[in-house]
């Protein structure tokens, strides 16, 4: 409620342009590093899922074909 009192008499461009620009200037590097970290973690998670899926596929393919022949590890 205190924010509405502070920003009440200001023009719209201060609320919607000047303040977000100031936030980006002050916290820009922090925002970029956090976004980079999140994107890095998501990429690594997708890579892990793809690798585990590929491993499961390969193992099932080879064990399925060898079990039909009666072979054992």
Short mmCIF file of C-alpha atoms in Angstrom, two decimals:
data_model
loop_
_atom_site.label_atom_id
_atom_site.label_comp_id
_atom_site.label_asym_id
_atom_site.label_seq_id
_atom_site.Cartn_x
_atom_site.Cartn_y
_atom_site.Cartn_z
CA UNK A 1 0.00 0.00 0.00
CA UNK A 2 2.95 2.29 0.62
CA UNK A 3 4.07 1.82 -2.98
CA UNK A 4 0.78 3.16 -4.31
CA UNK A 5 1.26 6.27 -2.22
CA UNK A 6 4.82 6.79 -3.48
CA UNK A 7 4.01 6.15 -7.15
CA UNK A 8 0.58 7.80 -7.13
CA UNK A 9 1.63 11.25 -8.32
CA UNK A 10 4.16 10.11 -10.93
CA UNK A 11 3.50 9.98 -14.68
CA UNK A 12 2.87 6.63 -16.34
CA UNK A 13 6.22 6.58 -18.12
CA UNK A 14 8.09 6.73 -14.81
CA UNK A 15 6.20 3.67 -13.52
CA UNK A 16 6.37 1.62 -16.70
CA UNK A 17 9.62 2.74 -18.38
CA UNK A 18 12.02 4.55 -16.06
CA UNK A 19 11.75 2.25 -13.03
CA UNK A 20 12.12 -1.02 -15.02
CA UNK A 21 15.10 0.47 -16.88
CA UNK A 22 16.74 1.39 -13.57
CA UNK A 23 16.11 -2.12 -12.24
CA UNK A 24 17.70 -3.61 -15.37
CA UNK A 25 20.72 -1.31 -15.08
CA UNK A 26 21.27 -2.06 -11.40
CA UNK A 27 20.44 -5.79 -11.41
CA UNK A 28 21.13 -6.58 -15.07
CA UNK A 29 24.19 -8.75 -14.55
CA UNK A 30 22.48 -10.64 -11.73
CA UNK A 31 19.41 -11.27 -13.87
CA UNK A 32 21.55 -12.47 -16.78
CA UNK A 33 23.62 -14.79 -14.58
CA UNK A 34 20.50 -16.30 -12.96
CA UNK A 35 18.89 -16.83 -16.38
CA UNK A 36 22.11 -18.38 -17.68
CA UNK A 37 22.25 -20.72 -14.70
CA UNK A 38 18.61 -21.78 -15.16
CA UNK A 39 19.10 -22.39 -18.89
CA UNK A 40 22.29 -24.36 -18.16
CA UNK A 41 20.52 -26.57 -15.62
CA UNK A 42 17.59 -27.18 -18.00
CA UNK A 43 19.96 -28.08 -20.83
CA UNK A 44 21.89 -30.50 -18.63
CA UNK A 45 18.65 -32.09 -17.40
CA UNK A 46 17.45 -32.61 -20.98
CA UNK A 47 20.84 -34.03 -21.93
CA UNK A 48 20.69 -36.43 -18.98
CA UNK A 49 17.19 -37.58 -19.94
CA UNK A 50 18.30 -38.16 -23.54
CA UNK A 51 21.41 -40.10 -22.47
CA UNK A 52 19.50 -42.27 -19.98
CA UNK A 53 16.80 -42.91 -22.58
CA UNK A 54 19.42 -43.88 -25.15
CA UNK A 55 21.16 -46.17 -22.67
CA UNK A 56 17.89 -47.88 -21.75
CA UNK A 57 17.04 -48.29 -25.44
CA UNK A 58 20.44 -49.81 -26.29
CA UNK A 59 20.45 -52.13 -23.27
CA UNK A 60 16.91 -53.35 -23.98
CA UNK A 61 17.73 -53.85 -27.64
CA UNK A 62 20.81 -55.95 -26.95
CA UNK A 63 19.39 -57.88 -24.00
CA UNK A 64 16.13 -58.52 -25.87
CA UNK A 65 17.94 -59.98 -28.87
CA UNK A 66 20.36 -62.04 -26.80
CA UNK A 67 17.65 -63.39 -24.47
CA UNK A 68 15.74 -64.78 -27.43
CA UNK A 69 18.86 -66.75 -28.35
CA UNK A 70 19.14 -68.03 -24.79
CA UNK A 71 22.45 -66.24 -24.23
CA UNK A 72 23.34 -64.82 -20.86
CA UNK A 73 25.76 -62.08 -19.81
#
